[in-house]
Amino acid sequence: MLTDITLGQYFPGKSLIHQLDPRAKIICVFLFIASIFIGESYASYALMAGFVALVLALSSIPPAMIAKSLKPLWIIILLTVGIHVFTTPGRVVYEFGFLSVTEEGLRQGFLMSTRLVLLIVVSSLLTYTTSPIALTDAIERLLKPFEKVGLPAHELAMMMTIALRFIPTLLEETDRIMKAQMARGADFASGNILRRAQSMIPLLVPLFISAFRRADELAIAMEARCYRGGENRTRMKELQHTGRDWAAYGFMLVFILILVYLKFTAGKL
Amino acid sequence: MGEFIKIENLCHAYASSQDEQVLALDHIDLTITAGEFVAVIGTNGSGKSTLAKHLNALLLPTSGDCLINGLSTTQPENLWKIRQLVGMVFQNPDNQIVATVVEEDVAFGPENLGLPPAQIVERVETALELVGMSDYRLHGPHLLSGGQKQRVAIAGALAMQSQCLVLDEPTAMLDPLGRQEVLQTVKELHASSGMTVVYITHFMEEAAAADRIVVMGAGKVLYSGSPVEVFSQVALLKELGLDVPLAAEIAKRLRENGIDLPENIITDEELAVALCP
Amino acid sequence: MSISLKNVTYTYMPKTPFEKTAIDTINLEIQRGEFVAIIGHTGSGKSTLVQHLNGILKPTQGTVTVDGVDLHDKKAAAKAARSKVGMVFQYPEHQLFEETIYADIAFGPKNLGLTEDEIDQRVKRAMNFVGLDFDQYAQRSPFQLSGGQMRRVAIAGVIALEPEYLILDEPSAGLDPRGRDEIFQEIVQLYQSSGITVILVSHNMEDVAKMATRLIVMNGGKVSLDGSPLEVFREPEKLKTAGVDVPPVTALLRLLKLRGLPIDDSLLTIDEAVATITTALGERKEC
């Protein structure tokens, strides 16, 4: 059944990481991703790995969940390792027909794949510990300054909210229409691509009609409740940076400074 | 008590798909006093939903006037005040909930009014309490029953501190339990806060809860009176394709069989008293 | 010749925190020619139950057979058996998609691989059954109709499959009193004229009590009452636990009897009620 799909990957909890302001989390994730590229030595990689491990521990997200988010990407990780191991020139340690493995290659492969893994783990930590609605809010706030140059921050956020709100409803509807057409002998699963695309019409047309009807009714309901765009609108829950969030930024700053320090002193250790 | 809604000679025309002008509302005159509970009944196409949308300035009169608390809906500067005064609840519970969390949805109206956050929190809490949905504050709306969704929609209007609640067939898509839930909530709100209620329905047992029933057909107000007065018009209601309370119908048939019964029987209890004194 | 359920259990989302058993060890036999009403409040399992009758849901445990054929066999016979059971879902007008009413009703018969002639015949018969004039409506768009008419087109789309068993899930939901009466009238006519087996799902006793030959009351995923309307109404306690009311006519007659009027309180229609009250009052005057 379609409605069995769980939505998003928010994993509710009350950890320190959960309680951080979503804006702080988004900014820190961006800073971390940028700082990954500062690191060049084993020492800096160890520091980065340690940092991620600490955040993971603080978030009390079961590591098995993180492993699950890595699963669909293992081919890419493997490919990264392969490309670096076989294509980096340097001191050959092993020859394999026309392919040769170099010491530098091994090193590069290891570091690059570590980068990739850290990147994925950090961004999935963001979505595991932040509800979609908080993310939407944070994005709206972060984009607010760009409204002056014509970026419709409020409208984008409202669209995301409504999309999130109606995903379960439309999935349920899809399920129902599919069953109804199957009861009339529709076959969604067999035949070649063209035939299958054609067989989707009895599902898609009613689904679009219904989505438009819902959109129309929702627009009326929103207007009836005095909605007139983002102007003069306030929010029940104003996002507010607390001590925790400033601490997180401070921690992030120290982390980056150490990485920069390592880059210039430790060299290629 | 003052007039809260005053509709004068109101017509609403729209162009049909064949490009003909259709009069959805045909010279309506209707006054509703503050604190009144009015039910509007009529079959589909009788114009009752079109009328409801005029009360919140979602539709504007083609001619005539619609005054809400003395403010004409035809004046653009009144628009937001009117929409704040009149809260709407629509038929499809799914298509009027905007947010992904119950409390955020109730907050939607006050947020649009630009209230300070602390005040919104307070209003949301009170509104949810009044409709008995406080325990569901943090639930996703897709996990609620139809009746619960409609109560959330009512809370949305309460949080705007609307003085009048217009419900457009709020129970048409609900099961009997959900119907009871919604009607009970509206009745309690009306009793406790003296809110003006306009309740559009085609369920007679719901209309019977009102102080006054307005019968609509073909865009006109055909009849207006107390539930007893309206429901004893068995012939008129039947002709319009509306239901009649069972006791009223049986009483009428018994009178036709030559049995002497008073004209104002509409409940089982009243019939029982008349038949077995 | 029957639809038969043996020990049927269905669990939604098994082995997750959301696991929920919707129906629990149901044993049921619906004979050819019956007019069965399945009643229960939301969540009683009635919709899940009927979705098993044409194989849309596969039981977690147990078997469903139509005329002796297991619906979840791999063979062609199972497919044929499933097509004997037509299903009209709630708000069926939401499944309309074709440009003309004709094409929409013809969708099912086309999927059955019938000839153009046969399809044409079936569309005409189906439109006749639901009271839509062929010449007037066949080439019109279904989306320009009123809600009640759209629903009739959708029901015609299932009738055109000419099933031997017809399931209707809340066919009157959302209609006004006139639309509701018309739909029920057509279902009764179809039942009487074609000998089709009708299985009607409803949460409203009033709607179905007058039409059904058999009532099945569902509660908590189990069958709580099963019998003729009169048999079922004799169990007010069980009906109350199931959250189902007795029909208003019965309720009124019971009240009058309680007040001492010597009447038959097992009647279901207004005509019968008026007759029995008139007679009772006449007798009282005589004494």
PDB file of C-alpha atoms in Angstrom, chain A residues 25-269:
ATOM      1  CA  LYS A  25      21.791  23.632  12.508  1.00  0.00           C
ATOM      2  CA  ILE A  26      21.555  24.572   8.845  1.00  0.00           C
ATOM      3  CA  ILE A  27      24.345  27.139   9.165  1.00  0.00           C
ATOM      4  CA  CYS A  28      26.596  24.720  11.053  1.00  0.00           C
ATOM      5  CA  VAL A  29      26.027  22.024   8.471  1.00  0.00           C
ATOM      6  CA  PHE A  30      27.046  24.439   5.729  1.00  0.00           C
ATOM      7  CA  LEU A  31      30.126  25.517   7.704  1.00  0.00           C
ATOM      8  CA  PHE A  32      31.079  21.910   8.281  1.00  0.00           C
ATOM      9  CA  ILE A  33      30.716  21.010   4.618  1.00  0.00           C
ATOM     10  CA  ALA A  34      32.927  23.963   3.685  1.00  0.00           C
ATOM     11  CA  SER A  35      35.509  23.101   6.334  1.00  0.00           C
ATOM     12  CA  ILE A  36      35.787  19.534   5.087  1.00  0.00           C
ATOM     13  CA  PHE A  37      37.729  20.967   2.179  1.00  0.00           C
ATOM     14  CA  ILE A  38      40.266  22.632   4.468  1.00  0.00           C
ATOM     15  CA  GLY A  39      41.379  19.317   5.891  1.00  0.00           C
ATOM     16  CA  GLU A  40      44.235  17.560   4.090  1.00  0.00           C
ATOM     17  CA  SER A  41      46.053  15.571   6.744  1.00  0.00           C
ATOM     18  CA  TYR A  42      45.157  12.404   8.622  1.00  0.00           C
ATOM     19  CA  ALA A  43      45.139  14.500  11.763  1.00  0.00           C
ATOM     20  CA  SER A  44      42.479  16.862  10.441  1.00  0.00           C
ATOM     21  CA  TYR A  45      40.418  13.938   9.219  1.00  0.00           C
ATOM     22  CA  ALA A  46      40.613  12.339  12.609  1.00  0.00           C
ATOM     23  CA  LEU A  47      39.412  15.610  14.096  1.00  0.00           C
ATOM     24  CA  MET A  48      36.485  15.793  11.654  1.00  0.00           C
ATOM     25  CA  ALA A  49      35.513  12.196  12.314  1.00  0.00           C
ATOM     26  CA  GLY A  50      35.730  12.841  16.040  1.00  0.00           C
ATOM     27  CA  PHE A  51      33.528  15.906  15.669  1.00  0.00           C
ATOM     28  CA  VAL A  52      30.857  13.982  13.754  1.00  0.00           C
ATOM     29  CA  ALA A  53      31.011  11.116  16.247  1.00  0.00           C
ATOM     30  CA  LEU A  54      30.458  13.580  19.078  1.00  0.00           C
ATOM     31  CA  VAL A  55      27.445  15.194  17.389  1.00  0.00           C
ATOM     32  CA  LEU A  56      26.048  11.762  16.596  1.00  0.00           C
ATOM     33  CA  ALA A  57      26.398  10.728  20.239  1.00  0.00           C
ATOM     34  CA  LEU A  58      24.766  13.960  21.414  1.00  0.00           C
ATOM     35  CA  SER A  59      21.833  13.501  19.025  1.00  0.00           C
ATOM     36  CA  SER A  60      21.006  10.008  20.383  1.00  0.00           C
ATOM     37  CA  ILE A  61      20.069   8.909  16.871  1.00  0.00           C
ATOM     38  CA  PRO A  62      20.729   5.166  16.685  1.00  0.00           C
ATOM     39  CA  PRO A  63      23.835   4.618  14.499  1.00  0.00           C
ATOM     40  CA  ALA A  64      21.857   1.958  12.626  1.00  0.00           C
ATOM     41  CA  MET A  65      19.641   4.741  11.239  1.00  0.00           C
ATOM     42  CA  ILE A  66      22.721   6.563   9.978  1.00  0.00           C
ATOM     43  CA  ALA A  67      23.983   3.388   8.367  1.00  0.00           C
ATOM     44  CA  LYS A  68      20.613   3.160   6.610  1.00  0.00           C
ATOM     45  CA  SER A  69      21.059   6.604   5.096  1.00  0.00           C
ATOM     46  CA  LEU A  70      24.497   5.592   3.767  1.00  0.00           C
ATOM     47  CA  LYS A  71      23.175   2.427   2.172  1.00  0.00           C
ATOM     48  CA  PRO A  72      21.777   3.864  -1.059  1.00  0.00           C
ATOM     49  CA  LEU A  73      25.059   5.715  -1.662  1.00  0.00           C
ATOM     50  CA  TRP A  74      27.602   2.949  -1.194  1.00  0.00           C
ATOM     51  CA  ILE A  75      28.121   2.544  -4.939  1.00  0.00           C
ATOM     52  CA  ILE A  76      29.151   6.179  -5.228  1.00  0.00           C
ATOM     53  CA  ILE A  77      31.490   5.822  -2.261  1.00  0.00           C
ATOM     54  CA  LEU A  78      33.060   2.705  -3.754  1.00  0.00           C
ATOM     55  CA  LEU A  79      33.448   4.429  -7.086  1.00  0.00           C
ATOM     56  CA  THR A  80      35.213   7.373  -5.440  1.00  0.00           C
ATOM     57  CA  VAL A  81      37.653   5.016  -3.755  1.00  0.00           C
ATOM     58  CA  GLY A  82      38.263   3.124  -7.018  1.00  0.00           C
ATOM     59  CA  ILE A  83      38.880   6.204  -9.144  1.00  0.00           C
ATOM     60  CA  HIS A  84      41.349   7.692  -6.699  1.00  0.00           C
ATOM     61  CA  VAL A  85      43.173   4.446  -5.961  1.00  0.00           C
ATOM     62  CA  PHE A  86      43.766   3.643  -9.616  1.00  0.00           C
ATOM     63  CA  THR A  87      44.257   7.045 -11.207  1.00  0.00           C
ATOM     64  CA  THR A  88      46.483   8.977  -8.805  1.00  0.00           C
ATOM     65  CA  PRO A  89      50.081   8.975 -10.032  1.00  0.00           C
ATOM     66  CA  GLY A  90      52.867   8.255  -7.536  1.00  0.00           C
ATOM     67  CA  ARG A  91      54.893   5.430  -6.019  1.00  0.00           C
ATOM     68  CA  VAL A  92      53.513   2.144  -7.304  1.00  0.00           C
ATOM     69  CA  VAL A  93      52.837  -0.432  -4.625  1.00  0.00           C
ATOM     70  CA  TYR A  94      50.947  -2.974  -6.666  1.00  0.00           C
ATOM     71  CA  GLU A  95      50.413  -3.638 -10.373  1.00  0.00           C
ATOM     72  CA  PHE A  96      47.292  -5.183 -11.722  1.00  0.00           C
ATOM     73  CA  GLY A  97      47.563  -5.591 -15.501  1.00  0.00           C
ATOM     74  CA  PHE A  98      47.355  -2.098 -16.942  1.00  0.00           C
ATOM     75  CA  LEU A  99      46.050  -0.734 -13.621  1.00  0.00           C
ATOM     76  CA  SER A 100      48.484   0.303 -10.953  1.00  0.00           C
ATOM     77  CA  VAL A 101      47.830   1.109  -7.339  1.00  0.00           C
ATOM     78  CA  THR A 102      49.934   3.913  -5.866  1.00  0.00           C
ATOM     79  CA  GLU A 103      50.581   4.889  -2.302  1.00  0.00           C
ATOM     80  CA  GLU A 104      49.207   8.354  -2.985  1.00  0.00           C
ATOM     81  CA  GLY A 105      46.170   6.755  -4.601  1.00  0.00           C
ATOM     82  CA  LEU A 106      45.381   4.707  -1.528  1.00  0.00           C
ATOM     83  CA  ARG A 107      45.710   7.768   0.624  1.00  0.00           C
ATOM     84  CA  GLN A 108      43.529   9.903  -1.649  1.00  0.00           C
ATOM     85  CA  GLY A 109      40.889   7.180  -1.962  1.00  0.00           C
ATOM     86  CA  PHE A 110      40.701   6.808   1.780  1.00  0.00           C
ATOM     87  CA  LEU A 111      40.479  10.530   2.454  1.00  0.00           C
ATOM     88  CA  MET A 112      37.978  11.276  -0.305  1.00  0.00           C
ATOM     89  CA  SER A 113      35.614   8.511   0.716  1.00  0.00           C
ATOM     90  CA  THR A 114      35.874   9.646   4.335  1.00  0.00           C
ATOM     91  CA  ARG A 115      34.903  13.138   3.217  1.00  0.00           C
ATOM     92  CA  LEU A 116      31.904  11.773   1.398  1.00  0.00           C
ATOM     93  CA  VAL A 117      30.762   9.642   4.319  1.00  0.00           C
ATOM     94  CA  LEU A 118      31.125  12.560   6.757  1.00  0.00           C
ATOM     95  CA  LEU A 119      29.173  14.795   4.429  1.00  0.00           C
ATOM     96  CA  ILE A 120      26.292  12.346   4.170  1.00  0.00           C
ATOM     97  CA  VAL A 121      26.250  11.616   7.887  1.00  0.00           C
ATOM     98  CA  VAL A 122      26.147  15.299   8.803  1.00  0.00           C
ATOM     99  CA  SER A 123      23.384  16.189   6.393  1.00  0.00           C
ATOM    100  CA  SER A 124      21.270  13.216   7.397  1.00  0.00           C
ATOM    101  CA  LEU A 125      21.804  14.186  11.040  1.00  0.00           C
ATOM    102  CA  LEU A 126      20.214  17.511  10.121  1.00  0.00           C
ATOM    103  CA  THR A 127      17.099  15.904   8.665  1.00  0.00           C
ATOM    104  CA  TYR A 128      16.896  13.255  11.388  1.00  0.00           C
ATOM    105  CA  THR A 129      16.884  15.824  14.180  1.00  0.00           C
ATOM    106  CA  THR A 130      14.807  18.584  12.546  1.00  0.00           C
ATOM    107  CA  SER A 131      11.138  18.279  11.617  1.00  0.00           C
ATOM    108  CA  PRO A 132      10.246  19.302   8.066  1.00  0.00           C
ATOM    109  CA  ILE A 133       8.167  22.161   9.432  1.00  0.00           C
ATOM    110  CA  ALA A 134      11.109  23.525  11.453  1.00  0.00           C
ATOM    111  CA  LEU A 135      13.337  23.238   8.396  1.00  0.00           C
ATOM    112  CA  THR A 136      10.801  25.173   6.341  1.00  0.00           C
ATOM    113  CA  ASP A 137      10.631  27.862   8.991  1.00  0.00           C
ATOM    114  CA  ALA A 138      14.394  28.121   9.178  1.00  0.00           C
ATOM    115  CA  ILE A 139      14.740  28.362   5.419  1.00  0.00           C
ATOM    116  CA  GLU A 140      12.160  31.148   5.355  1.00  0.00           C
ATOM    117  CA  ARG A 141      14.067  33.078   8.020  1.00  0.00           C
ATOM    118  CA  LEU A 142      17.446  32.527   6.416  1.00  0.00           C
ATOM    119  CA  LEU A 143      16.178  33.656   3.020  1.00  0.00           C
ATOM    120  CA  LYS A 144      14.397  36.700   4.441  1.00  0.00           C
ATOM    121  CA  PRO A 145      17.314  39.114   3.798  1.00  0.00           C
ATOM    122  CA  PHE A 146      17.199  38.148   0.122  1.00  0.00           C
ATOM    123  CA  GLU A 147      13.583  39.310  -0.178  1.00  0.00           C
ATOM    124  CA  LYS A 148      14.966  42.768  -0.930  1.00  0.00           C
ATOM    125  CA  VAL A 149      16.461  41.440  -4.140  1.00  0.00           C
ATOM    126  CA  GLY A 150      13.162  39.836  -5.121  1.00  0.00           C
ATOM    127  CA  LEU A 151      13.437  36.337  -3.666  1.00  0.00           C
ATOM    128  CA  PRO A 152       9.936  35.251  -2.526  1.00  0.00           C
ATOM    129  CA  ALA A 153      11.018  33.691   0.771  1.00  0.00           C
ATOM    130  CA  HIS A 154       7.594  33.614   2.406  1.00  0.00           C
ATOM    131  CA  GLU A 155       5.898  32.183  -0.669  1.00  0.00           C
ATOM    132  CA  LEU A 156       8.520  29.460  -1.021  1.00  0.00           C
ATOM    133  CA  ALA A 157       8.084  28.461   2.603  1.00  0.00           C
ATOM    134  CA  MET A 158       4.271  28.486   2.329  1.00  0.00           C
ATOM    135  CA  MET A 159       4.501  26.257  -0.730  1.00  0.00           C
ATOM    136  CA  MET A 160       6.722  23.819   1.129  1.00  0.00           C
ATOM    137  CA  THR A 161       4.345  23.762   4.100  1.00  0.00           C
ATOM    138  CA  ILE A 162       1.314  23.063   1.925  1.00  0.00           C
ATOM    139  CA  ALA A 163       3.180  20.393  -0.015  1.00  0.00           C
ATOM    140  CA  LEU A 164       4.159  18.681   3.237  1.00  0.00           C
ATOM    141  CA  ARG A 165       0.588  18.977   4.487  1.00  0.00           C
ATOM    142  CA  PHE A 166      -0.957  17.392   1.392  1.00  0.00           C
ATOM    143  CA  ILE A 167       1.517  14.601   0.677  1.00  0.00           C
ATOM    144  CA  PRO A 168      -0.269  12.113   2.973  1.00  0.00           C
ATOM    145  CA  THR A 169      -3.688  13.191   1.663  1.00  0.00           C
ATOM    146  CA  LEU A 170      -2.721  12.790  -1.975  1.00  0.00           C
ATOM    147  CA  LEU A 171      -0.980   9.471  -1.341  1.00  0.00           C
ATOM    148  CA  GLU A 172      -4.162   8.165   0.220  1.00  0.00           C
ATOM    149  CA  GLU A 173      -6.125   9.473  -2.715  1.00  0.00           C
ATOM    150  CA  THR A 174      -3.763   7.809  -5.195  1.00  0.00           C
ATOM    151  CA  ASP A 175      -4.227   4.545  -3.373  1.00  0.00           C
ATOM    152  CA  ARG A 176      -7.999   4.854  -3.518  1.00  0.00           C
ATOM    153  CA  ILE A 177      -8.190   5.794  -7.196  1.00  0.00           C
ATOM    154  CA  MET A 178      -5.786   3.009  -8.100  1.00  0.00           C
ATOM    155  CA  LYS A 179      -7.956   0.479  -6.328  1.00  0.00           C
ATOM    156  CA  ALA A 180     -11.095   1.866  -7.965  1.00  0.00           C
ATOM    157  CA  GLN A 181      -9.613   1.635 -11.466  1.00  0.00           C
ATOM    158  CA  MET A 182      -8.205  -1.815 -10.749  1.00  0.00           C
ATOM    159  CA  ALA A 183     -11.718  -2.857  -9.793  1.00  0.00           C
ATOM    160  CA  ARG A 184     -12.693  -1.758 -13.318  1.00  0.00           C
ATOM    161  CA  GLY A 185      -9.989  -3.971 -14.800  1.00  0.00           C
ATOM    162  CA  ALA A 186      -7.202  -1.406 -15.141  1.00  0.00           C
ATOM    163  CA  ASP A 187      -3.735  -2.930 -15.194  1.00  0.00           C
ATOM    164  CA  PHE A 188      -0.923  -0.682 -13.962  1.00  0.00           C
ATOM    165  CA  ALA A 189       1.835  -3.253 -13.858  1.00  0.00           C
ATOM    166  CA  SER A 190       2.224  -5.093 -17.163  1.00  0.00           C
ATOM    167  CA  GLY A 191       3.113  -4.277 -20.761  1.00  0.00           C
ATOM    168  CA  ASN A 192       5.957  -2.233 -22.232  1.00  0.00           C
ATOM    169  CA  ILE A 193       6.822   1.316 -21.219  1.00  0.00           C
ATOM    170  CA  LEU A 194       4.444   2.961 -23.684  1.00  0.00           C
ATOM    171  CA  ARG A 195       1.569   0.733 -22.623  1.00  0.00           C
ATOM    172  CA  ARG A 196       2.319   1.398 -18.970  1.00  0.00           C
ATOM    173  CA  ALA A 197       2.475   5.129 -19.484  1.00  0.00           C
ATOM    174  CA  GLN A 198      -0.900   4.918 -21.191  1.00  0.00           C
ATOM    175  CA  SER A 199      -2.348   2.869 -18.374  1.00  0.00           C
ATOM    176  CA  MET A 200      -1.473   5.679 -15.960  1.00  0.00           C
ATOM    177  CA  ILE A 201      -4.015   8.046 -17.551  1.00  0.00           C
ATOM    178  CA  PRO A 202      -6.992   6.676 -15.575  1.00  0.00           C
ATOM    179  CA  LEU A 203      -4.970   7.320 -12.425  1.00  0.00           C
ATOM    180  CA  LEU A 204      -3.373  10.650 -13.276  1.00  0.00           C
ATOM    181  CA  VAL A 205      -6.386  12.478 -14.700  1.00  0.00           C
ATOM    182  CA  PRO A 206      -8.568  11.972 -11.598  1.00  0.00           C
ATOM    183  CA  LEU A 207      -5.593  12.734  -9.379  1.00  0.00           C
ATOM    184  CA  PHE A 208      -4.931  16.056 -11.124  1.00  0.00           C
ATOM    185  CA  ILE A 209      -8.596  16.999 -11.073  1.00  0.00           C
ATOM    186  CA  SER A 210      -8.722  16.287  -7.378  1.00  0.00           C
ATOM    187  CA  ALA A 211      -5.501  18.166  -6.681  1.00  0.00           C
ATOM    188  CA  PHE A 212      -6.830  21.232  -8.500  1.00  0.00           C
ATOM    189  CA  ARG A 213     -10.127  21.043  -6.641  1.00  0.00           C
ATOM    190  CA  ARG A 214      -8.274  20.799  -3.345  1.00  0.00           C
ATOM    191  CA  ALA A 215      -6.036  23.716  -4.269  1.00  0.00           C
ATOM    192  CA  ASP A 216      -9.078  25.801  -5.139  1.00  0.00           C
ATOM    193  CA  GLU A 217     -10.870  25.003  -1.896  1.00  0.00           C
ATOM    194  CA  LEU A 218      -7.746  25.509   0.184  1.00  0.00           C
ATOM    195  CA  ALA A 219      -7.166  28.918  -1.401  1.00  0.00           C
ATOM    196  CA  ILE A 220     -10.708  29.962  -0.466  1.00  0.00           C
ATOM    197  CA  ALA A 221     -10.276  28.656   3.075  1.00  0.00           C
ATOM    198  CA  MET A 222      -6.982  30.548   3.427  1.00  0.00           C
ATOM    199  CA  GLU A 223      -8.529  33.782   2.199  1.00  0.00           C
ATOM    200  CA  ALA A 224     -11.443  33.318   4.568  1.00  0.00           C
ATOM    201  CA  ARG A 225      -8.879  33.271   7.360  1.00  0.00           C
ATOM    202  CA  CYS A 226      -7.450  36.637   6.356  1.00  0.00           C
ATOM    203  CA  TYR A 227      -4.435  35.297   4.473  1.00  0.00           C
ATOM    204  CA  ARG A 228      -2.883  38.018   2.307  1.00  0.00           C
ATOM    205  CA  GLY A 229       0.669  36.853   1.727  1.00  0.00           C
ATOM    206  CA  GLY A 230       3.653  37.379   3.988  1.00  0.00           C
ATOM    207  CA  GLU A 231       3.074  41.076   4.652  1.00  0.00           C
ATOM    208  CA  ASN A 232       2.334  41.997   8.277  1.00  0.00           C
ATOM    209  CA  ARG A 233       2.196  38.332   9.110  1.00  0.00           C
ATOM    210  CA  THR A 234       3.588  37.210  12.448  1.00  0.00           C
ATOM    211  CA  ARG A 235       4.359  33.694  13.628  1.00  0.00           C
ATOM    212  CA  MET A 236       3.220  31.880  16.728  1.00  0.00           C
ATOM    213  CA  LYS A 237       6.643  30.393  17.212  1.00  0.00           C
ATOM    214  CA  GLU A 238       9.334  32.953  16.544  1.00  0.00           C
ATOM    215  CA  LEU A 239      12.645  31.216  16.099  1.00  0.00           C
ATOM    216  CA  GLN A 240      15.030  32.484  18.724  1.00  0.00           C
ATOM    217  CA  HIS A 241      18.697  31.859  19.192  1.00  0.00           C
ATOM    218  CA  THR A 242      19.427  30.773  22.750  1.00  0.00           C
ATOM    219  CA  GLY A 243      22.658  30.179  24.648  1.00  0.00           C
ATOM    220  CA  ARG A 244      22.811  26.692  23.185  1.00  0.00           C
ATOM    221  CA  ASP A 245      22.852  28.034  19.641  1.00  0.00           C
ATOM    222  CA  TRP A 246      25.595  30.596  20.324  1.00  0.00           C
ATOM    223  CA  ALA A 247      27.571  27.806  22.000  1.00  0.00           C
ATOM    224  CA  ALA A 248      27.134  25.699  18.871  1.00  0.00           C
ATOM    225  CA  TYR A 249      28.425  28.533  16.674  1.00  0.00           C
ATOM    226  CA  GLY A 250      31.370  29.022  19.052  1.00  0.00           C
ATOM    227  CA  PHE A 251      32.183  25.354  18.995  1.00  0.00           C
ATOM    228  CA  MET A 252      32.006  25.395  15.194  1.00  0.00           C
ATOM    229  CA  LEU A 253      34.388  28.359  15.060  1.00  0.00           C
ATOM    230  CA  VAL A 254      36.946  26.626  17.282  1.00  0.00           C
ATOM    231  CA  PHE A 255      36.668  23.522  15.124  1.00  0.00           C
ATOM    232  CA  ILE A 256      37.348  25.476  11.958  1.00  0.00           C
ATOM    233  CA  LEU A 257      40.268  27.352  13.525  1.00  0.00           C
ATOM    234  CA  ILE A 258      41.901  24.086  14.566  1.00  0.00           C
ATOM    235  CA  LEU A 259      41.454  22.745  11.041  1.00  0.00           C
ATOM    236  CA  VAL A 260      43.082  25.864   9.592  1.00  0.00           C
ATOM    237  CA  TYR A 261      45.904  25.573  12.122  1.00  0.00           C
ATOM    238  CA  LEU A 262      46.440  21.929  11.182  1.00  0.00           C
ATOM    239  CA  LYS A 263      46.509  22.827   7.512  1.00  0.00           C
ATOM    240  CA  PHE A 264      49.452  25.184   7.994  1.00  0.00           C
ATOM    241  CA  THR A 265      51.435  23.317  10.618  1.00  0.00           C
ATOM    242  CA  ALA A 266      50.909  19.614  10.323  1.00  0.00           C
ATOM    243  CA  GLY A 267      51.440  19.712   6.582  1.00  0.00           C
ATOM    244  CA  LYS A 268      50.899  16.343   4.966  1.00  0.00           C
ATOM    245  CA  LEU A 269      51.247  14.270   8.073  1.00  0.00           C
TER     246      LEU A 269
END
